[in-house]
Amino acid sequence: MAAASNNQPLLEVRSLRVEFPTRRGTLLAVDDVSFDIAPGEVLGVVGESGAGKSLTGNAIIGLLEPPGRVAGGEIRLEGRRIDNLPYEEMRKVRGARIGAIFQDPLTSLNPLYSVGRQLVETIQTHLPLSASEARTRAIELLKEVGIPGAEMRIDHYPHQFSGGMRQRVVIALALCAGPRLIVADEPTTALDVSIQAQIIALLKRLCREHGTAVMLVTHDMGVIAETADRVAVMYAGRIAEIGPVRDVVKHAKHPYTKGLMGSIPSLGVRSERLTQIDGAMPRLTEIPPGCAFNPRCGARGQRCLVERPDLMAAGTTRAACWLHDRGGVGPAVGKETVDA
Amino acid sequence: MLAFILRRLLQSIAVLLAVGVVAFSLFRYVGDPINAMVGQDTTMEERAELRTKLGLNDPAPVQFFHFIANAAQGKFGLSYRTSEPVGRLILERIPATLELSLCAAVFALFVGVPMGVYTGLYPKHWSSRLFQAVSLIGISLPTFLIGILLILVFAVWLRLLPSFGRGETVQIGWWTTNFLTWSGLKALILPSITLGLFQLTLLMRLVRSEMLEVMRTDYIKFARARGLTNRAINFGHALKNTLVPVITVTGLQLGALIAFAIVTETVFAWPGVGQLFIQSVQFSDIPVMAAYLMLIGLLFVLINLTVDLLYFVVDPRLRSQGGTARVAGH
């Protein structure tokens, strides 16, 4: 699987299941998801809202919001199983081995503490440094994330920073104890488009310099194409396709991925309309039997209605689609007519 | 910052003037002060003379000006009832009320806030549910009933604590204190609990709901993602963010504690200003009533001023805006 690395992967996720018990029965929000991240690699995770990408990220950092819970599978970091650690053990992993960046930099920082204090407390929680050593490290980090006048700005409060600057502070906070992996959940969604590219470039550069791997969760294919080494496309709680970013973007093998790529405008090609995928992703309560994508799929066959495909080799990527199985999709079935 | 304090001071003075109008109108409209001062056999001429001498024939604004000018110096005239200077009467009584209110406030803060934090952090735990249920009782039972129940249990049945009075007090200058004798301390317990119970439950419920809200915020989630200890998250990041509303309510309630100590002081025969006020009402002792009104107004204004200044200490967002923005509820 982990073609990018010959060594042991940094993160191994195996058959991860995340459940939400509700009054109307248990919802399976992440269903049998497996992937690896190699040291220093950037894995993009892309999908529509509700595809389970953020939940997968939260499960990895051990911060699923109740009643959500990991119902099955394993998560290993550097070979050590982390999905079943007691809270206190997992707390020591968070920040120190796995950092996290969330969507909204405006609300990620505590408004009542200076950024310096938040950096210093995080550093001192994980590293045996004195207050003044931690402060020195905090100033270096702020310089590294490109905050001008870091020596002075360290004592400022979050509301004195702009959105982009705050997300830089958040990145410094995620990196300050030297984690091996950063789970970045929509890190640029809340920012101005002009700032987004800067933040992504910064994140990419810092992680390369520190040798930190990144799991970049986003619904923005452009960000993924620019940043990621590999990409996993999620649909209805499962991975539809995973592979090197170039191959997935240019030669998608899963009909859903193809549709997704067709819906991105490209500068070179002039077209009247962008292609779109008819219908919408099913609710968790209404996932059809067989392949979850089958009601929207133009290439579906009898087999897609009854048998659920797992990831299988499809050229240079791996796709969960019977088109790439020796048995094929079976006799063709017309696409359901769904209003767009 | 300085401009803010000045503006606040001006507002405070305006508030006190408004209270002064109410206090002043007591003299003019609640009975005739001359009737209260003279005997039945005083002639009309003597009454008229007294009226002129006391300045009661002057135009109302002039009288009001004299009243405020005297009040500012702490002069409220003589009590109709005891013929003592009102200032001295109040000074004798105020330590009892302030000590009682202080103990009640400390009790409410140091029990109510931790209980609120606990029930906010573990809302589903059985003990949190118990606290919630008990707090409903505390919030709905009237103060006098709680006081009488406490007297029944601890003074009558168990005979552990005194049921009335301050016990032995120690005089320090003009201030008399309960804190230095054993019997004085024992006498404080029941009235403080009676007076503080309502504030305690109020604070507990306030802190609880604020904690529940803060624990859902992104910065708490991010603090967890940074691997901070629960202690740092709960008592550093979360509790501090609940402080602004807690300070507001504590401040207002501290004023209320002093003002509404009347009921508790009556139940426990506590020799404070509240009791003095009740006696004055019975005797239509207007100078005392007016002075009490002004005193409570002054205390409220001082407490609110302190609360406003505390906001600056807690919330850095106010400091940089020069105090133009008020704290909106979080």
Tab-separated table of N, CA, C and O in Angstrom, chain A residues 35-131:
chain	number	residue	atom	x	y	z
A	35	PHE	N	-5.640	3.368	5.574
A	35	PHE	CA	-4.602	4.034	4.770
A	35	PHE	C	-3.359	4.187	5.627
A	35	PHE	O	-3.387	3.957	6.835
A	36	ASP	N	-2.260	4.520	4.976
A	36	ASP	CA	-0.995	4.762	5.671
A	36	ASP	C	-0.534	6.169	5.359
A	36	ASP	O	-0.891	6.732	4.326
A	37	ILE	N	0.274	6.715	6.260
A	37	ILE	CA	0.989	7.946	5.932
A	37	ILE	C	2.453	7.697	6.244
A	37	ILE	O	2.794	7.237	7.344
A	38	ALA	N	3.313	7.954	5.270
A	38	ALA	CA	4.755	7.732	5.462
A	38	ALA	C	5.349	8.946	6.158
A	38	ALA	O	4.779	10.037	6.113
A	39	PRO	N	6.503	8.779	6.816
A	39	PRO	CA	7.131	9.945	7.460
A	39	PRO	C	7.353	11.059	6.443
A	39	PRO	O	7.829	10.811	5.331
A	40	GLY	N	6.989	12.251	6.789
A	40	GLY	CA	7.224	13.406	5.932
A	40	GLY	C	6.277	13.543	4.765
A	40	GLY	O	6.358	14.496	3.995
A	41	GLU	N	5.349	12.601	4.636
A	41	GLU	CA	4.455	12.632	3.481
A	41	GLU	C	3.252	13.536	3.742
A	41	GLU	O	2.813	13.707	4.875
A	42	VAL	N	2.716	14.118	2.660
A	42	VAL	CA	1.474	14.874	2.799
A	42	VAL	C	0.357	14.079	2.130
A	42	VAL	O	0.388	13.853	0.933
A	43	LEU	N	-0.589	13.632	2.955
A	43	LEU	CA	-1.727	12.914	2.410
A	43	LEU	C	-2.934	13.838	2.417
A	43	LEU	O	-3.332	14.343	3.466
A	44	GLY	N	-3.484	14.073	1.235
A	44	GLY	CA	-4.697	14.881	1.178
A	44	GLY	C	-5.904	13.970	1.333
A	44	GLY	O	-5.941	12.879	0.776
A	45	VAL	N	-6.875	14.417	2.106
A	45	VAL	CA	-8.132	13.668	2.210
A	45	VAL	C	-9.228	14.612	1.734
A	45	VAL	O	-9.410	15.698	2.287
A	46	VAL	N	-9.916	14.190	0.676
A	46	VAL	CA	-10.867	15.089	0.052
A	46	VAL	C	-12.227	14.413	-0.005
A	46	VAL	O	-12.316	13.193	0.012
A	47	GLY	N	-13.261	15.198	-0.015
A	47	GLY	CA	-14.598	14.626	-0.102
A	47	GLY	C	-15.621	15.702	0.210
A	47	GLY	O	-15.281	16.787	0.655
A	48	GLU	N	-16.894	15.361	-0.045
A	48	GLU	CA	-17.947	16.331	0.252
A	48	GLU	C	-18.165	16.431	1.760
A	48	GLU	O	-17.686	15.589	2.516
A	49	SER	N	-18.927	17.403	2.172
A	49	SER	CA	-19.296	17.498	3.589
A	49	SER	C	-20.036	16.230	3.982
A	49	SER	O	-20.915	15.777	3.256
A	50	GLY	N	-19.659	15.672	5.106
A	50	GLY	CA	-20.338	14.483	5.582
A	50	GLY	C	-19.777	13.191	5.055
A	50	GLY	O	-20.302	12.125	5.317
A	51	ALA	N	-18.664	13.277	4.293
A	51	ALA	CA	-18.066	12.065	3.748
A	51	ALA	C	-17.273	11.302	4.800
A	51	ALA	O	-16.860	10.175	4.594
A	52	GLY	N	-17.028	11.946	5.961
A	52	GLY	CA	-16.319	11.263	7.038
A	52	GLY	C	-14.868	11.650	7.153
A	52	GLY	O	-14.134	11.089	7.967
A	53	LYS	N	-14.444	12.664	6.369
A	53	LYS	CA	-13.020	13.001	6.391
A	53	LYS	C	-12.595	13.662	7.698
A	53	LYS	O	-11.564	13.305	8.282
A	54	SER	N	-13.401	14.601	8.202
A	54	SER	CA	-13.048	15.251	9.465
A	54	SER	C	-13.118	14.276	10.625
A	54	SER	O	-12.285	14.311	11.532
A	55	LEU	N	-14.114	13.378	10.580
A	55	LEU	CA	-14.249	12.399	11.659
A	55	LEU	C	-13.032	11.477	11.690
A	55	LEU	O	-12.543	11.110	12.759
A	56	THR	N	-12.538	11.101	10.500
A	56	THR	CA	-11.338	10.276	10.453
A	56	THR	C	-10.183	11.006	11.123
A	56	THR	O	-9.456	10.429	11.946
A	57	GLY	N	-10.039	12.311	10.805
A	57	GLY	CA	-8.988	13.113	11.434
A	57	GLY	C	-9.167	13.190	12.937
A	57	GLY	O	-8.214	12.998	13.698
A	58	ASN	N	-10.399	13.443	13.388
A	58	ASN	CA	-10.646	13.533	14.831
A	58	ASN	C	-10.393	12.205	15.529
A	58	ASN	O	-9.920	12.182	16.673
A	59	ALA	N	-10.712	11.094	14.842
A	59	ALA	CA	-10.467	9.783	15.452
A	59	ALA	C	-8.966	9.585	15.647
A	59	ALA	O	-8.522	9.034	16.655
A	60	ILE	N	-8.164	10.076	14.694
A	60	ILE	CA	-6.714	9.894	14.800
A	60	ILE	C	-6.144	10.680	15.970
A	60	ILE	O	-5.306	10.178	16.720
A	61	ILE	N	-6.634	11.909	16.177
A	61	ILE	CA	-6.102	12.658	17.318
A	61	ILE	C	-6.847	12.312	18.612
A	61	ILE	O	-6.562	12.868	19.663
A	62	GLY	N	-7.788	11.387	18.536
A	62	GLY	CA	-8.456	10.917	19.745
A	62	GLY	C	-9.423	11.927	20.314
A	62	GLY	O	-9.645	11.954	21.513
A	63	LEU	N	-9.981	12.776	19.463
A	63	LEU	CA	-10.895	13.798	19.964
A	63	LEU	C	-12.244	13.740	19.245
A	63	LEU	O	-12.789	14.749	18.842
A	64	LEU	N	-12.771	12.524	19.095
A	64	LEU	CA	-14.122	12.417	18.553
A	64	LEU	C	-15.079	12.998	19.561
A	64	LEU	O	-14.940	12.757	20.755
A	65	GLU	N	-16.017	13.784	19.096
A	65	GLU	CA	-16.962	14.343	20.057
A	65	GLU	C	-18.030	13.312	20.394
A	65	GLU	O	-18.632	12.752	19.503
A	66	PRO	N	-18.245	13.055	21.687
A	66	PRO	CA	-19.284	12.108	22.056
A	66	PRO	C	-20.612	12.582	21.474
A	66	PRO	O	-20.815	13.782	21.341
A	67	PRO	N	-21.510	11.670	21.118
A	67	PRO	CA	-21.433	10.225	21.343
A	67	PRO	C	-20.643	9.463	20.291
A	67	PRO	O	-20.641	8.236	20.331
A	68	GLY	N	-19.970	10.164	19.355
A	68	GLY	CA	-19.188	9.465	18.338
A	68	GLY	C	-18.098	8.614	18.988
A	68	GLY	O	-17.525	9.025	19.979
A	69	ARG	N	-17.828	7.448	18.426
A	69	ARG	CA	-16.768	6.619	19.018
A	69	ARG	C	-16.149	5.727	17.964
A	69	ARG	O	-16.762	5.417	16.934
A	70	VAL	N	-14.893	5.347	18.214
A	70	VAL	CA	-14.223	4.400	17.345
A	70	VAL	C	-14.792	3.026	17.667
A	70	VAL	O	-14.674	2.538	18.784
A	71	ALA	N	-15.451	2.421	16.671
A	71	ALA	CA	-16.153	1.178	16.952
A	71	ALA	C	-15.362	-0.029	16.466
A	71	ALA	O	-15.690	-1.158	16.801
A	72	GLY	N	-14.323	0.222	15.690
A	72	GLY	CA	-13.569	-0.919	15.207
A	72	GLY	C	-12.323	-0.451	14.482
A	72	GLY	O	-12.171	0.716	14.171
A	73	GLY	N	-11.414	-1.385	14.233
A	73	GLY	CA	-10.198	-1.066	13.522
A	73	GLY	C	-9.089	-0.640	14.458
A	73	GLY	O	-9.237	-0.662	15.685
A	74	GLU	N	-7.986	-0.236	13.864
A	74	GLU	CA	-6.796	0.121	14.636
A	74	GLU	C	-6.174	1.374	14.060
A	74	GLU	O	-6.221	1.600	12.853
A	75	ILE	N	-5.589	2.187	14.940
A	75	ILE	CA	-4.778	3.310	14.482
A	75	ILE	C	-3.415	3.136	15.138
A	75	ILE	O	-3.329	2.988	16.362
A	76	ARG	N	-2.369	3.096	14.337
A	76	ARG	CA	-1.025	2.961	14.900
A	76	ARG	C	-0.168	4.147	14.493
A	76	ARG	O	-0.155	4.551	13.339
A	77	LEU	N	0.542	4.696	15.471
A	77	LEU	CA	1.484	5.777	15.198
A	77	LEU	C	2.875	5.255	15.527
A	77	LEU	O	3.112	4.794	16.643
A	78	GLU	N	3.763	5.275	14.552
A	78	GLU	CA	5.120	4.741	14.737
A	78	GLU	C	5.061	3.334	15.329
A	78	GLU	O	5.822	2.980	16.226
A	79	GLY	N	4.096	2.539	14.857
A	79	GLY	CA	3.989	1.158	15.299
A	79	GLY	C	3.221	0.971	16.587
A	79	GLY	O	2.853	-0.139	16.943
A	80	ARG	N	2.943	2.056	17.321
A	80	ARG	CA	2.273	1.936	18.609
A	80	ARG	C	0.790	2.213	18.438
A	80	ARG	O	0.397	3.201	17.815
A	81	ARG	N	-0.002	1.315	18.981
A	81	ARG	CA	-1.442	1.479	18.829
A	81	ARG	C	-1.926	2.647	19.679
A	81	ARG	O	-1.629	2.713	20.865
A	82	ILE	N	-2.671	3.588	19.082
A	82	ILE	CA	-3.089	4.766	19.842
A	82	ILE	C	-4.599	4.914	19.955
A	82	ILE	O	-5.079	5.776	20.666
A	83	ASP	N	-5.369	4.068	19.261
A	83	ASP	CA	-6.819	4.305	19.287
A	83	ASP	C	-7.453	3.846	20.593
A	83	ASP	O	-8.553	4.251	20.917
A	84	ASN	N	-6.738	2.981	21.346
A	84	ASN	CA	-7.346	2.496	22.586
A	84	ASN	C	-6.585	2.978	23.817
A	84	ASN	O	-6.714	2.411	24.893
A	85	LEU	N	-5.774	4.033	23.668
A	85	LEU	CA	-5.025	4.545	24.823
A	85	LEU	C	-5.971	5.215	25.815
A	85	LEU	O	-6.956	5.828	25.416
A	86	PRO	N	-5.657	5.108	27.112
A	86	PRO	CA	-6.428	5.892	28.081
A	86	PRO	C	-6.255	7.387	27.813
A	86	PRO	O	-5.243	7.792	27.221
A	87	TYR	N	-7.209	8.199	28.279
A	87	TYR	CA	-7.210	9.625	27.949
A	87	TYR	C	-5.881	10.287	28.266
A	87	TYR	O	-5.328	11.036	27.456
A	88	GLU	N	-5.343	10.011	29.451
A	88	GLU	CA	-4.132	10.681	29.901
A	88	GLU	C	-2.932	10.308	29.019
A	88	GLU	O	-2.099	11.151	28.702
A	89	GLU	N	-2.859	9.040	28.581
A	89	GLU	CA	-1.769	8.615	27.696
A	89	GLU	C	-1.905	9.304	26.341
A	89	GLU	O	-0.928	9.778	25.761
A	90	MET	N	-3.137	9.362	25.843
A	90	MET	CA	-3.377	9.976	24.541
A	90	MET	C	-3.097	11.466	24.599
A	90	MET	O	-2.626	12.058	23.634
A	91	ARG	N	-3.364	12.077	25.760
A	91	ARG	CA	-3.086	13.498	25.920
A	91	ARG	C	-1.605	13.782	25.672
A	91	ARG	O	-1.238	14.777	25.046
A	92	LYS	N	-0.739	12.852	26.172
A	92	LYS	CA	0.705	13.063	25.997
A	92	LYS	C	1.120	12.881	24.545
A	92	LYS	O	2.151	13.395	24.121
A	93	VAL	N	0.324	12.127	23.784
A	93	VAL	CA	0.625	11.946	22.359
A	93	VAL	C	0.214	13.204	21.586
A	93	VAL	O	0.936	13.680	20.714
A	94	ARG	N	-0.967	13.731	21.958
A	94	ARG	CA	-1.463	14.931	21.270
A	94	ARG	C	-0.543	16.115	21.544
A	94	ARG	O	-0.169	16.364	22.682
A	95	GLY	N	-0.241	16.856	20.509
A	95	GLY	CA	0.642	17.996	20.700
A	95	GLY	C	2.095	17.585	20.578
A	95	GLY	O	2.870	18.208	19.876
A	96	ALA	N	2.472	16.476	21.242
A	96	ALA	CA	3.866	16.052	21.220
A	96	ALA	C	4.188	15.222	19.981
A	96	ALA	O	5.201	15.407	19.328
A	97	ARG	N	3.310	14.247	19.616
A	97	ARG	CA	3.570	13.378	18.455
A	97	ARG	C	2.638	13.724	17.299
A	97	ARG	O	3.020	13.593	16.141
A	98	ILE	N	1.387	14.083	17.621
A	98	ILE	CA	0.429	14.475	16.584
A	98	ILE	C	-0.064	15.883	16.892
A	98	ILE	O	-0.596	16.125	17.969
A	99	GLY	N	0.149	16.789	15.970
A	99	GLY	CA	-0.398	18.129	16.148
A	99	GLY	C	-1.702	18.229	15.381
A	99	GLY	O	-1.998	17.391	14.534
A	100	ALA	N	-2.474	19.262	15.662
A	100	ALA	CA	-3.731	19.436	14.940
A	100	ALA	C	-3.939	20.902	14.618
A	100	ALA	O	-3.549	21.782	15.381
A	101	ILE	N	-4.522	21.165	13.454
A	101	ILE	CA	-4.904	22.521	13.068
A	101	ILE	C	-6.358	22.459	12.653
A	101	ILE	O	-6.747	21.580	11.879
A	102	PHE	N	-7.154	23.371	13.189
A	102	PHE	CA	-8.576	23.339	12.841
A	102	PHE	C	-8.927	24.444	11.877
A	102	PHE	O	-8.126	25.320	11.552
A	103	GLN	N	-10.191	24.384	11.477
A	103	GLN	CA	-10.683	25.225	10.406
A	103	GLN	C	-10.571	26.724	10.690
A	103	GLN	O	-10.079	27.477	9.879
A	104	ASP	N	-11.022	27.111	11.883
A	104	ASP	CA	-11.225	28.541	12.072
A	104	ASP	C	-10.185	29.148	13.003
A	104	ASP	O	-10.252	28.982	14.214
A	105	PRO	N	-9.211	29.860	12.440
A	105	PRO	CA	-8.155	30.429	13.286
A	105	PRO	C	-8.701	31.511	14.210
A	105	PRO	O	-8.107	31.827	15.228
A	106	LEU	N	-9.861	32.072	13.862
A	106	LEU	CA	-10.397	33.146	14.697
A	106	LEU	C	-10.861	32.611	16.039
A	106	LEU	O	-10.873	33.324	17.027
A	107	THR	N	-11.268	31.349	16.065
A	107	THR	CA	-11.810	30.814	17.313
A	107	THR	C	-10.926	29.734	17.935
A	107	THR	O	-11.250	29.212	18.978
A	108	SER	N	-9.811	29.416	17.293
A	108	SER	CA	-8.953	28.358	17.838
A	108	SER	C	-8.094	28.835	18.998
A	108	SER	O	-7.556	28.026	19.745
A	109	LEU	N	-7.917	30.143	19.098
A	109	LEU	CA	-7.048	30.666	20.157
A	109	LEU	C	-7.893	31.219	21.292
A	109	LEU	O	-8.914	31.862	21.067
A	110	ASN	N	-7.441	30.964	22.498
A	110	ASN	CA	-8.143	31.495	23.673
A	110	ASN	C	-7.993	33.016	23.704
A	110	ASN	O	-6.875	33.524	23.766
A	111	PRO	N	-9.106	33.747	23.668
A	111	PRO	CA	-9.016	35.210	23.563
A	111	PRO	C	-8.395	35.885	24.786
A	111	PRO	O	-7.965	37.021	24.695
A	112	LEU	N	-8.355	35.198	25.908
A	112	LEU	CA	-7.925	35.859	27.138
A	112	LEU	C	-6.446	35.661	27.445
A	112	LEU	O	-5.938	36.225	28.411
A	113	TYR	N	-5.749	34.838	26.668
A	113	TYR	CA	-4.322	34.624	26.913
A	113	TYR	C	-3.505	35.154	25.732
A	113	TYR	O	-3.922	35.024	24.585
A	114	SER	N	-2.341	35.722	26.044
A	114	SER	CA	-1.476	36.177	24.962
A	114	SER	C	-1.000	34.957	24.178
A	114	SER	O	-0.965	33.838	24.709
A	115	VAL	N	-0.633	35.176	22.901
A	115	VAL	CA	-0.200	34.037	22.089
A	115	VAL	C	1.061	33.418	22.694
A	115	VAL	O	1.246	32.203	22.657
A	116	GLY	N	1.899	34.265	23.284
A	116	GLY	CA	3.108	33.749	23.915
A	116	GLY	C	2.786	32.780	25.034
A	116	GLY	O	3.380	31.710	25.144
A	117	ARG	N	1.819	33.150	25.851
A	117	ARG	CA	1.462	32.284	26.961
A	117	ARG	C	0.940	30.944	26.461
A	117	ARG	O	1.239	29.885	27.007
A	118	GLN	N	0.138	30.995	25.374
A	118	GLN	CA	-0.404	29.740	24.847
A	118	GLN	C	0.692	28.875	24.259
A	118	GLN	O	0.679	27.656	24.392
A	119	LEU	N	1.676	29.534	23.604
A	119	LEU	CA	2.808	28.763	23.074
A	119	LEU	C	3.634	28.165	24.204
A	119	LEU	O	3.969	26.979	24.193
A	120	VAL	N	3.957	29.003	25.197
A	120	VAL	CA	4.837	28.554	26.274
A	120	VAL	C	4.191	27.397	27.044
A	120	VAL	O	4.834	26.405	27.360
A	121	GLU	N	2.881	27.505	27.295
A	121	GLU	CA	2.247	26.422	28.073
A	121	GLU	C	2.249	25.122	27.283
A	121	GLU	O	2.433	24.048	27.851
A	122	THR	N	2.071	25.224	25.956
A	122	THR	CA	2.095	23.998	25.149
A	122	THR	C	3.502	23.393	25.131
A	122	THR	O	3.677	22.180	25.285
A	123	ILE	N	4.502	24.262	24.957
A	123	ILE	CA	5.886	23.770	24.924
A	123	ILE	C	6.233	23.117	26.263
A	123	ILE	O	6.778	22.016	26.315
A	124	GLN	N	5.876	23.808	27.348
A	124	GLN	CA	6.260	23.278	28.660
A	124	GLN	C	5.473	22.029	29.046
A	124	GLN	O	5.929	21.232	29.862
A	125	THR	N	4.280	21.862	28.447
A	125	THR	CA	3.528	20.641	28.727
A	125	THR	C	4.264	19.418	28.186
A	125	THR	O	4.232	18.349	28.781
A	126	HIS	N	4.946	19.604	27.047
A	126	HIS	CA	5.514	18.438	26.377
A	126	HIS	C	7.035	18.347	26.448
A	126	HIS	O	7.592	17.279	26.280
A	127	LEU	N	7.693	19.464	26.650
A	127	LEU	CA	9.157	19.439	26.622
A	127	LEU	C	9.707	19.943	27.950
A	127	LEU	O	9.146	20.856	28.555
A	128	PRO	N	10.801	19.347	28.421
A	128	PRO	CA	11.368	19.768	29.712
A	128	PRO	C	12.183	21.052	29.578
A	128	PRO	O	13.404	21.037	29.704
A	129	LEU	N	11.516	22.166	29.320
A	129	LEU	CA	12.226	23.441	29.160
A	129	LEU	C	11.801	24.408	30.260
A	129	LEU	O	10.673	24.352	30.742
A	130	SER	N	12.718	25.296	30.620
A	130	SER	CA	12.366	26.334	31.587
A	130	SER	C	11.501	27.382	30.896
A	130	SER	O	11.396	27.399	29.668
A	131	ALA	N	10.883	28.257	31.701
A	131	ALA	CA	9.991	29.262	31.129
A	131	ALA	C	10.716	30.136	30.109
A	131	ALA	O	10.172	30.439	29.045
